Short mmCIF file of C-alpha atoms in Angstrom, two decimals:
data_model
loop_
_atom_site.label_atom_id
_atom_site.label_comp_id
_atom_site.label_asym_id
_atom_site.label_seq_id
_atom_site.Cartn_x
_atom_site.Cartn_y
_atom_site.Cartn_z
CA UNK V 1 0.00 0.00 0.00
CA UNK V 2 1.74 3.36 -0.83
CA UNK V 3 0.08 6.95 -0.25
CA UNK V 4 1.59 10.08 -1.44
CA UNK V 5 0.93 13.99 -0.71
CA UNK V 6 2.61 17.12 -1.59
CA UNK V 7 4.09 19.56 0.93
CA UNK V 8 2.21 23.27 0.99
CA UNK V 9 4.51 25.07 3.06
CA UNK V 10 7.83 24.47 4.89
CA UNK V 11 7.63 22.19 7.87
CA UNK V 12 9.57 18.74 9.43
CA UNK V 13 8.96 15.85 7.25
CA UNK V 14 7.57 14.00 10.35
CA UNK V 15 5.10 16.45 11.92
CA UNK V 16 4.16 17.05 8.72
CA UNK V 17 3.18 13.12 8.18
CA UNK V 18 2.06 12.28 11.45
CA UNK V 19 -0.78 15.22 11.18
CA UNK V 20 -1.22 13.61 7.36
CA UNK V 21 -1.81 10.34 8.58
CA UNK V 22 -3.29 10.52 12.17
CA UNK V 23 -0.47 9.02 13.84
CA UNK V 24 2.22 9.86 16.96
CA UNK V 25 5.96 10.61 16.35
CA UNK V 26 7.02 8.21 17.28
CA UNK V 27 5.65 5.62 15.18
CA UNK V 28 6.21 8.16 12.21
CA UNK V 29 9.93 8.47 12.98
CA UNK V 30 10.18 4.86 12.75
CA UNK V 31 8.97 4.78 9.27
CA UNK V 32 11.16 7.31 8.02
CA UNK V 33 14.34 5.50 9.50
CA UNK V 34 13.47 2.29 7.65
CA UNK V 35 13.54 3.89 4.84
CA UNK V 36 10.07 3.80 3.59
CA UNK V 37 9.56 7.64 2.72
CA UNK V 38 10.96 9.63 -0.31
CA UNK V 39 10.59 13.23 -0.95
CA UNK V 40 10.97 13.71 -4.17
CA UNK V 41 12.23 10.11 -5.63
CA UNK V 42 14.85 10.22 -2.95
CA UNK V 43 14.79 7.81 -0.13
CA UNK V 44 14.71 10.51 3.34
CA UNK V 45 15.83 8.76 6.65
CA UNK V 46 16.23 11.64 8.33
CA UNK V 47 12.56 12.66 10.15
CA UNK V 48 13.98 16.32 10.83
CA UNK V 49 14.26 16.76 7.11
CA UNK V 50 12.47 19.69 5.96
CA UNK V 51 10.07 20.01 3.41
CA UNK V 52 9.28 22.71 0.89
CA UNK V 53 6.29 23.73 -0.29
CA UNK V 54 5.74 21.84 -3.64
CA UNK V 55 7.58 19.17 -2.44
CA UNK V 56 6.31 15.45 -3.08
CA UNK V 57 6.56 12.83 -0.52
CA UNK V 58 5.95 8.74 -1.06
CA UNK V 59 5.33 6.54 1.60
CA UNK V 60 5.17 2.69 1.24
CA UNK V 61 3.44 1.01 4.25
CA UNK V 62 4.53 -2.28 4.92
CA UNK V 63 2.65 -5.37 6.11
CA UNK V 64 2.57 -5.77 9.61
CA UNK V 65 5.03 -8.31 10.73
CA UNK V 66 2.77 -10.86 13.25
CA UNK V 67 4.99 -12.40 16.49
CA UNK V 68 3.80 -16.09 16.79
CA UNK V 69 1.42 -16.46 20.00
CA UNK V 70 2.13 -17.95 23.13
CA UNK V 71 -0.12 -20.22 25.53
CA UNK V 72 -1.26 -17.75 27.68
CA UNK V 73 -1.31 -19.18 31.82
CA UNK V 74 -2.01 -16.36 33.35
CA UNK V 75 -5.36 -14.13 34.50
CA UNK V 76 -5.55 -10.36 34.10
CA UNK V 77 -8.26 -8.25 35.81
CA UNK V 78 -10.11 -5.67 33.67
CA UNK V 79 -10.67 -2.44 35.45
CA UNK V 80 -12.30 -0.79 32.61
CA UNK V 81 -13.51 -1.36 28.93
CA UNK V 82 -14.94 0.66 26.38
CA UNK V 83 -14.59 0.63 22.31
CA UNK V 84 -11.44 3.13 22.80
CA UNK V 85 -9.62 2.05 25.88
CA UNK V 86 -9.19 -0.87 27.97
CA UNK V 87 -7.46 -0.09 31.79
CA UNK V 88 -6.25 -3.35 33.15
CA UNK V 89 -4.51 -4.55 36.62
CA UNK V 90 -1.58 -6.52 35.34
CA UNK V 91 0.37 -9.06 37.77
CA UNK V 92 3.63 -8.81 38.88
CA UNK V 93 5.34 -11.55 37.00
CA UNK V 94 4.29 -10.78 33.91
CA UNK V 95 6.48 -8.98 31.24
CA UNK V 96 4.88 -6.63 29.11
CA UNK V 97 6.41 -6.62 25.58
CA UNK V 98 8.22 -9.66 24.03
CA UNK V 99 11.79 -9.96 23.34
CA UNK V 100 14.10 -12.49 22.26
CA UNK V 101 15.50 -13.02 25.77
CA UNK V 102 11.66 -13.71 27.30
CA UNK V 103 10.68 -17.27 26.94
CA UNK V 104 7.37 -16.70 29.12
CA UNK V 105 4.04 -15.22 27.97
CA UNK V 106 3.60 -11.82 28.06
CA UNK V 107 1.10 -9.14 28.22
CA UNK V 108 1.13 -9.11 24.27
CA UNK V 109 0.04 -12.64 23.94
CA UNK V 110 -2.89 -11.10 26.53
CA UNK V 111 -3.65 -8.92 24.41
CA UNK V 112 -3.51 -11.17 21.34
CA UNK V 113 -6.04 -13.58 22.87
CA UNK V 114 -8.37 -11.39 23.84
CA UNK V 115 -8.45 -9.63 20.12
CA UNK V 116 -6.83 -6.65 20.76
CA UNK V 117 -4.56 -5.29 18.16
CA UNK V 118 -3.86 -2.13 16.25
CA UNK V 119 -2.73 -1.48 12.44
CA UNK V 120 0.67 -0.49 12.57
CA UNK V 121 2.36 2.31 10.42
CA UNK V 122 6.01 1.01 10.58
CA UNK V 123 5.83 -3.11 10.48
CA UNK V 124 5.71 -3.78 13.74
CA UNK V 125 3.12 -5.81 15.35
CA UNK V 126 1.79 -3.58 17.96
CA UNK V 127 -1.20 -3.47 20.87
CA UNK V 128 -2.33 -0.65 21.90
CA UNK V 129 0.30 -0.42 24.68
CA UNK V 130 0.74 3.40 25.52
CA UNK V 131 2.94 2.76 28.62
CA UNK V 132 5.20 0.30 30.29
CA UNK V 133 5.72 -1.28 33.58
CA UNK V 134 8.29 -3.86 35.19
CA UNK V 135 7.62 -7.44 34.96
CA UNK V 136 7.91 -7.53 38.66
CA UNK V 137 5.70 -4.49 39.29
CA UNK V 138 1.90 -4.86 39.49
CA UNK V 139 -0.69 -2.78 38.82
CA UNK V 140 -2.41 -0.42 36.17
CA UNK V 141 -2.09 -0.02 32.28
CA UNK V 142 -3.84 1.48 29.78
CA UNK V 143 -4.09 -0.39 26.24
CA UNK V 144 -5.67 1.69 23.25
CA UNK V 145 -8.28 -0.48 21.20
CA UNK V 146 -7.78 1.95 18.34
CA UNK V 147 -5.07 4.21 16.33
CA UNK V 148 -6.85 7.30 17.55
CA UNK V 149 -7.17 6.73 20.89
CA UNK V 150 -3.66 5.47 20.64
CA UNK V 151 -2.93 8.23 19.27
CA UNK V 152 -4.56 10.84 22.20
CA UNK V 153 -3.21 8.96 24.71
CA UNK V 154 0.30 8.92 23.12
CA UNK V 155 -0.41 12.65 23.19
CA UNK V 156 -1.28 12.97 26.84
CA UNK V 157 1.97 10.44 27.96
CA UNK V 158 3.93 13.59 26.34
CA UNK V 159 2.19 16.31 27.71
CA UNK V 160 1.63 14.97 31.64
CA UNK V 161 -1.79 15.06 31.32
CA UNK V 162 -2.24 11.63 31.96
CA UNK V 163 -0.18 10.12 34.78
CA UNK V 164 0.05 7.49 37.79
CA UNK V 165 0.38 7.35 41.37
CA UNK V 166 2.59 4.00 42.77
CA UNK V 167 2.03 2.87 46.58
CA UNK V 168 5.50 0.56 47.92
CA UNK V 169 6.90 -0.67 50.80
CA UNK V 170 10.36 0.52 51.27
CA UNK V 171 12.73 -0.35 53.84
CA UNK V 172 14.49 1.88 55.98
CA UNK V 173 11.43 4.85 56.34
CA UNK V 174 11.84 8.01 54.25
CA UNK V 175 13.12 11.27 56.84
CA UNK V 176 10.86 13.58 54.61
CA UNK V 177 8.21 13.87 51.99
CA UNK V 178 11.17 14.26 48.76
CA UNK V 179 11.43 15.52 45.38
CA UNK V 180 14.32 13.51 43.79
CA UNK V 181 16.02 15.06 40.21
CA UNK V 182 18.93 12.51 39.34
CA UNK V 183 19.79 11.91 35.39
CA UNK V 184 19.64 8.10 34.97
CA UNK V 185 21.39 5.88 32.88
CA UNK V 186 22.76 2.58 32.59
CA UNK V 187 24.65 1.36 35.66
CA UNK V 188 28.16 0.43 33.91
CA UNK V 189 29.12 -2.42 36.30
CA UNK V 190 25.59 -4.11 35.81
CA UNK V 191 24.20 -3.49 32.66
CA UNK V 192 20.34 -4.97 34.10
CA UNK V 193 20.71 -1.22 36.99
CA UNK V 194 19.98 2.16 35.57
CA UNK V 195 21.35 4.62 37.74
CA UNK V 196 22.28 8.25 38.51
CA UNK V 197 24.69 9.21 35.85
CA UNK V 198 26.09 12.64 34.74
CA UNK V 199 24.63 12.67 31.05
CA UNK V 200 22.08 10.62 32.06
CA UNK V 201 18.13 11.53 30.63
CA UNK V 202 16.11 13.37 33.08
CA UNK V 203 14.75 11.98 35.58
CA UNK V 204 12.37 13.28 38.48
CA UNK V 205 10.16 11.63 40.99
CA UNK V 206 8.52 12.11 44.02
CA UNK V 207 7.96 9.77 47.47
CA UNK V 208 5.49 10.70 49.90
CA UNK V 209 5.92 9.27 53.33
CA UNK V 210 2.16 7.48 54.35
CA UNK V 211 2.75 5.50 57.33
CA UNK V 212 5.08 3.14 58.77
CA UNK V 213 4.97 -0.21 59.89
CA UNK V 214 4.11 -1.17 63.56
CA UNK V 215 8.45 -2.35 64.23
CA UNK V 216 9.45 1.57 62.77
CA UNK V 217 11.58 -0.93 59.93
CA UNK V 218 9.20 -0.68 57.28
CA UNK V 219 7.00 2.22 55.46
CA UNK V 220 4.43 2.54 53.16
CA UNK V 221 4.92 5.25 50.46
CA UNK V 222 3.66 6.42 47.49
CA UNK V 223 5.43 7.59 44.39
CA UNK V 224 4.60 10.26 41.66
CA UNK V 225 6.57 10.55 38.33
CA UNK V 226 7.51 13.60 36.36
CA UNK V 227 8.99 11.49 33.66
CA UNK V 228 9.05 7.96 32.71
CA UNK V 229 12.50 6.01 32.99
CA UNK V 230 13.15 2.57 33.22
CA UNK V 231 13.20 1.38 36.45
CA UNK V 232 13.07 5.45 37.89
CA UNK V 233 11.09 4.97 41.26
CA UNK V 234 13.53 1.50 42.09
CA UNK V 235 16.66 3.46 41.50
CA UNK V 236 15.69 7.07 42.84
CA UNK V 237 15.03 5.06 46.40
CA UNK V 238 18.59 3.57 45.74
CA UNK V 239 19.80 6.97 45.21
CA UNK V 240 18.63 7.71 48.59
CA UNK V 241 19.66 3.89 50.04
CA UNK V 242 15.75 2.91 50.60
CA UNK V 243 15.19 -0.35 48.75
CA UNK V 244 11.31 -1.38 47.98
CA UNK V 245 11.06 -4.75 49.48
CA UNK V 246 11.93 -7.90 47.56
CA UNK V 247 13.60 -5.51 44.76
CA UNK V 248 16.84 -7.58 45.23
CA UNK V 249 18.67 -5.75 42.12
CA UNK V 250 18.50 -2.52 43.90
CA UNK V 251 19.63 -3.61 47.06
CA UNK V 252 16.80 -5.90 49.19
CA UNK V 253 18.14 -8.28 51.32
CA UNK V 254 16.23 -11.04 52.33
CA UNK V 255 17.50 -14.22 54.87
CA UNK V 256 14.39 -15.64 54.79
CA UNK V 257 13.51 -15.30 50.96
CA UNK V 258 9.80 -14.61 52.07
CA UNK V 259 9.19 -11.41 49.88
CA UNK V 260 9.08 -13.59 46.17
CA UNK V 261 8.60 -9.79 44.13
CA UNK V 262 9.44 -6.11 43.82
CA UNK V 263 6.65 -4.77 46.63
CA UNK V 264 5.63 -1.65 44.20
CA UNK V 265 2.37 -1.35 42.41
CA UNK V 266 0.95 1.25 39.62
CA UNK V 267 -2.54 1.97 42.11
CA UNK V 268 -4.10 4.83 40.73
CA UNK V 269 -4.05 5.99 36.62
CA UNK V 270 -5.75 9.60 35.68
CA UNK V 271 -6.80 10.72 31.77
CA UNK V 272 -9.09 12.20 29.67
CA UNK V 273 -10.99 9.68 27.63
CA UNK V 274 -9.45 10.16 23.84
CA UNK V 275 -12.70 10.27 22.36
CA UNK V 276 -14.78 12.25 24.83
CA UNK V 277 -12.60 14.24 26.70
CA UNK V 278 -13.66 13.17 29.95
CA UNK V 279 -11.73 13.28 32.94
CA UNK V 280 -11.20 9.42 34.34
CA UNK V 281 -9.69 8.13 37.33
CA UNK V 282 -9.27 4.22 38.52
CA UNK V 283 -7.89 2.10 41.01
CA UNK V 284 -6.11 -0.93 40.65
CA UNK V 285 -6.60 -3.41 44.16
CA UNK V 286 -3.21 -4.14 46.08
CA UNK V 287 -2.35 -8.04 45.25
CA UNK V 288 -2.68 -10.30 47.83
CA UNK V 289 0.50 -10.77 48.55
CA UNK V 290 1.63 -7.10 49.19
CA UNK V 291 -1.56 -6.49 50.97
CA UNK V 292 -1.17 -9.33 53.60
CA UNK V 293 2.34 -8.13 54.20
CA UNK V 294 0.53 -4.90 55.84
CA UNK V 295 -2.12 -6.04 57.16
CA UNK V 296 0.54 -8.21 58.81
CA UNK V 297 3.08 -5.32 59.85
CA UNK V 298 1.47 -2.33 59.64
CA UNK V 299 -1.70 -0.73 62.15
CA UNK V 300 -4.84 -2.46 60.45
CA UNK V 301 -7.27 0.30 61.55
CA UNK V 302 -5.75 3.13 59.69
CA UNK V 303 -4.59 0.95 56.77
CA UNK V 304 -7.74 2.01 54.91
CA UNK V 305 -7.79 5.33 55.51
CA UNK V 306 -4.46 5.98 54.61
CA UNK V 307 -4.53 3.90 51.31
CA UNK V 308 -7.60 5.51 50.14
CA UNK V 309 -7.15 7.12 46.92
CA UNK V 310 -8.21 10.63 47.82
CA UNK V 311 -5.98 10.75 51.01
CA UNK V 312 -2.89 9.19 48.11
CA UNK V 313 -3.33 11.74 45.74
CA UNK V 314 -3.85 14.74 47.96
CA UNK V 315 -0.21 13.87 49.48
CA UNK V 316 0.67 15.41 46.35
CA UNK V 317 0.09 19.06 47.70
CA UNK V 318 3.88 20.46 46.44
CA UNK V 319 2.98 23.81 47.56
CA UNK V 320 2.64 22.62 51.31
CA UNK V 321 5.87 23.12 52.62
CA UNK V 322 6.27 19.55 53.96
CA UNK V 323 9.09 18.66 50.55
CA UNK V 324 12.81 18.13 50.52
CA UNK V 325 14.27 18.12 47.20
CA UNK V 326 17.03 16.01 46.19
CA UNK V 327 18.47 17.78 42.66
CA UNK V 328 21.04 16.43 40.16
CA UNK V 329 23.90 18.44 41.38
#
């Protein structure tokens, strides 16, 4: 399938074909580096190039290129479906993308199961996934059901508009509420780490203290990103030698081996629906495992109180006066 248009005025060759075509940057600058755009009979790679008015551009689409499917053994607990948007509570366990190093299921095959999956622009089998979290890390996602609301919510990933709020149990407590701006990059003495490096891509998160355990060894906090590393809230709590229990690459240690996973879940996801524009806010349940460990440990009374949403998000008050910050110098 090939399309072609011609350039009115001067503009970037790839805002110019993502507003042509209805698709995000990103997938657009893919397309251009493989090669399958011209500008007049010459092959572009570049998606900075600029165009000229007059100026005619041909695009061959390629086929999408289809992963073969896994068994799927595991459950996954819708929060929310619609014809634009499904908002699901994914285990921890579970990786979310394949790769030639994961030999297990993923979310994909999930997704692939259950019929979701979008037309691609660049080749690549894709499914709706707008954002990412660890395979040890539980908790909410949002998967598009369509290239538009793909598309919108690509849109408000960029722009903060639409955003999460993390609840973990950390190990020793926090001293303050804290604003953490570290660059991170990939640790060079364990390529699997990202940490703080000069050079690094921004990074900048925030931990509010909620309450600790009933020993004083443990606390529950929650976690707010600006941006969206790999691995940020694990290796900003390094950064600050807290460790989120059972996250043994950053540091956990465990005689006993009773915490199996990473003690961090994605608990509350805000948006605007991409078709209407409505504000939408959900709540993914704590697994059972990370909520036994407080009901265990911490004071059951106030446990709901303080995990209600409302109370979690209104921690988030940065003009309070109750924040350290922790910059990149």
């Amino acid at each position: 399938m090939t399309k072609e248009f011609v350039a009115q005025s001067k503009q970037r060759l790839d805002k110019y074909l993502s507003e042509a075509l209805g698709e995000s940057r990103s997938q657009i600058e893919q397309l251009i580096k493989k090669g399958y755009v011209s500008v007049n009979g010459l092959v572009v790679t570049k998606p900075g190039f600029t165009l000229k008015p007059s100026m005619h551009i041909h695009i061959t689409l390629p086929r999408p290129q289809e992963t073969q499917n896994k068994e799927v053994d595991f459950e996954v607990a819708k929060i929310y479906e619609d014809n634009d948007i499904l908002v699901i509570n994914k285990p921890a366990g579970v990786v979310v993308h394949p790769a030639p190093s994961v030999k297990e299921p993923t979310l994909v095959d999930w997704l692939k199961k259950e019929g979701i999956r979008l037309s691609t622009i660049s080749g690549e089998e894709r499914h709706g996934i707008v954002h990412r979290i660890d395979k040890e890390t539980s908790g909410l996602l949002v998967i598009a059901k369509n290239n538009e609301a793909h598309l919108k919510l690509s849109e408000q990933l960029q722009d903060k508009s639409m955003g999460r709020y993390y609840l973990a149990i950390i190990e020793p407590p926090l001293k303050n509420n804290i604003i953490v701006d570290r660059p991170l990059g990939r640790n060079p003495k364990n390529r699997l780490k990202m940490s703080i490096i000069e050079g690094g891509r921004e990074a900048k998160s925030a931990f509010a203290k909620i309450f600790e355990s009933k020993n004083s060894k443990y606390e529950l906090i929650a976690a707010k990103l600006f941006t969206g590393r790999t691995h940020q809230i694990r290796a900003h709590l390094a950064s600050l030698h807290r460790h989120i229990l059972g996250d043994r690459l950053y540091g956990f240690k465990s005689k006993k081996d009773t915490i199996p996973r990473v003690f961090l879940h994605a608990y509350i996801l805000y948006l605007r629906h991409p078709r209407s524009g409505k504000y939408l806010e959900f709540v993914a349940p704590l697994a059972q495992d990370m909520m036994q460990f407080l009901q265990n440990n911490f004071d059951q009374e106030k446990l709901d109180e303080k995990i209600h949403p409302h109370n979690v998000v209104s921690l988030f008050d940065f003009s309070s006066g109750v924040w350290v910050t922790a910059d990149s110098t």
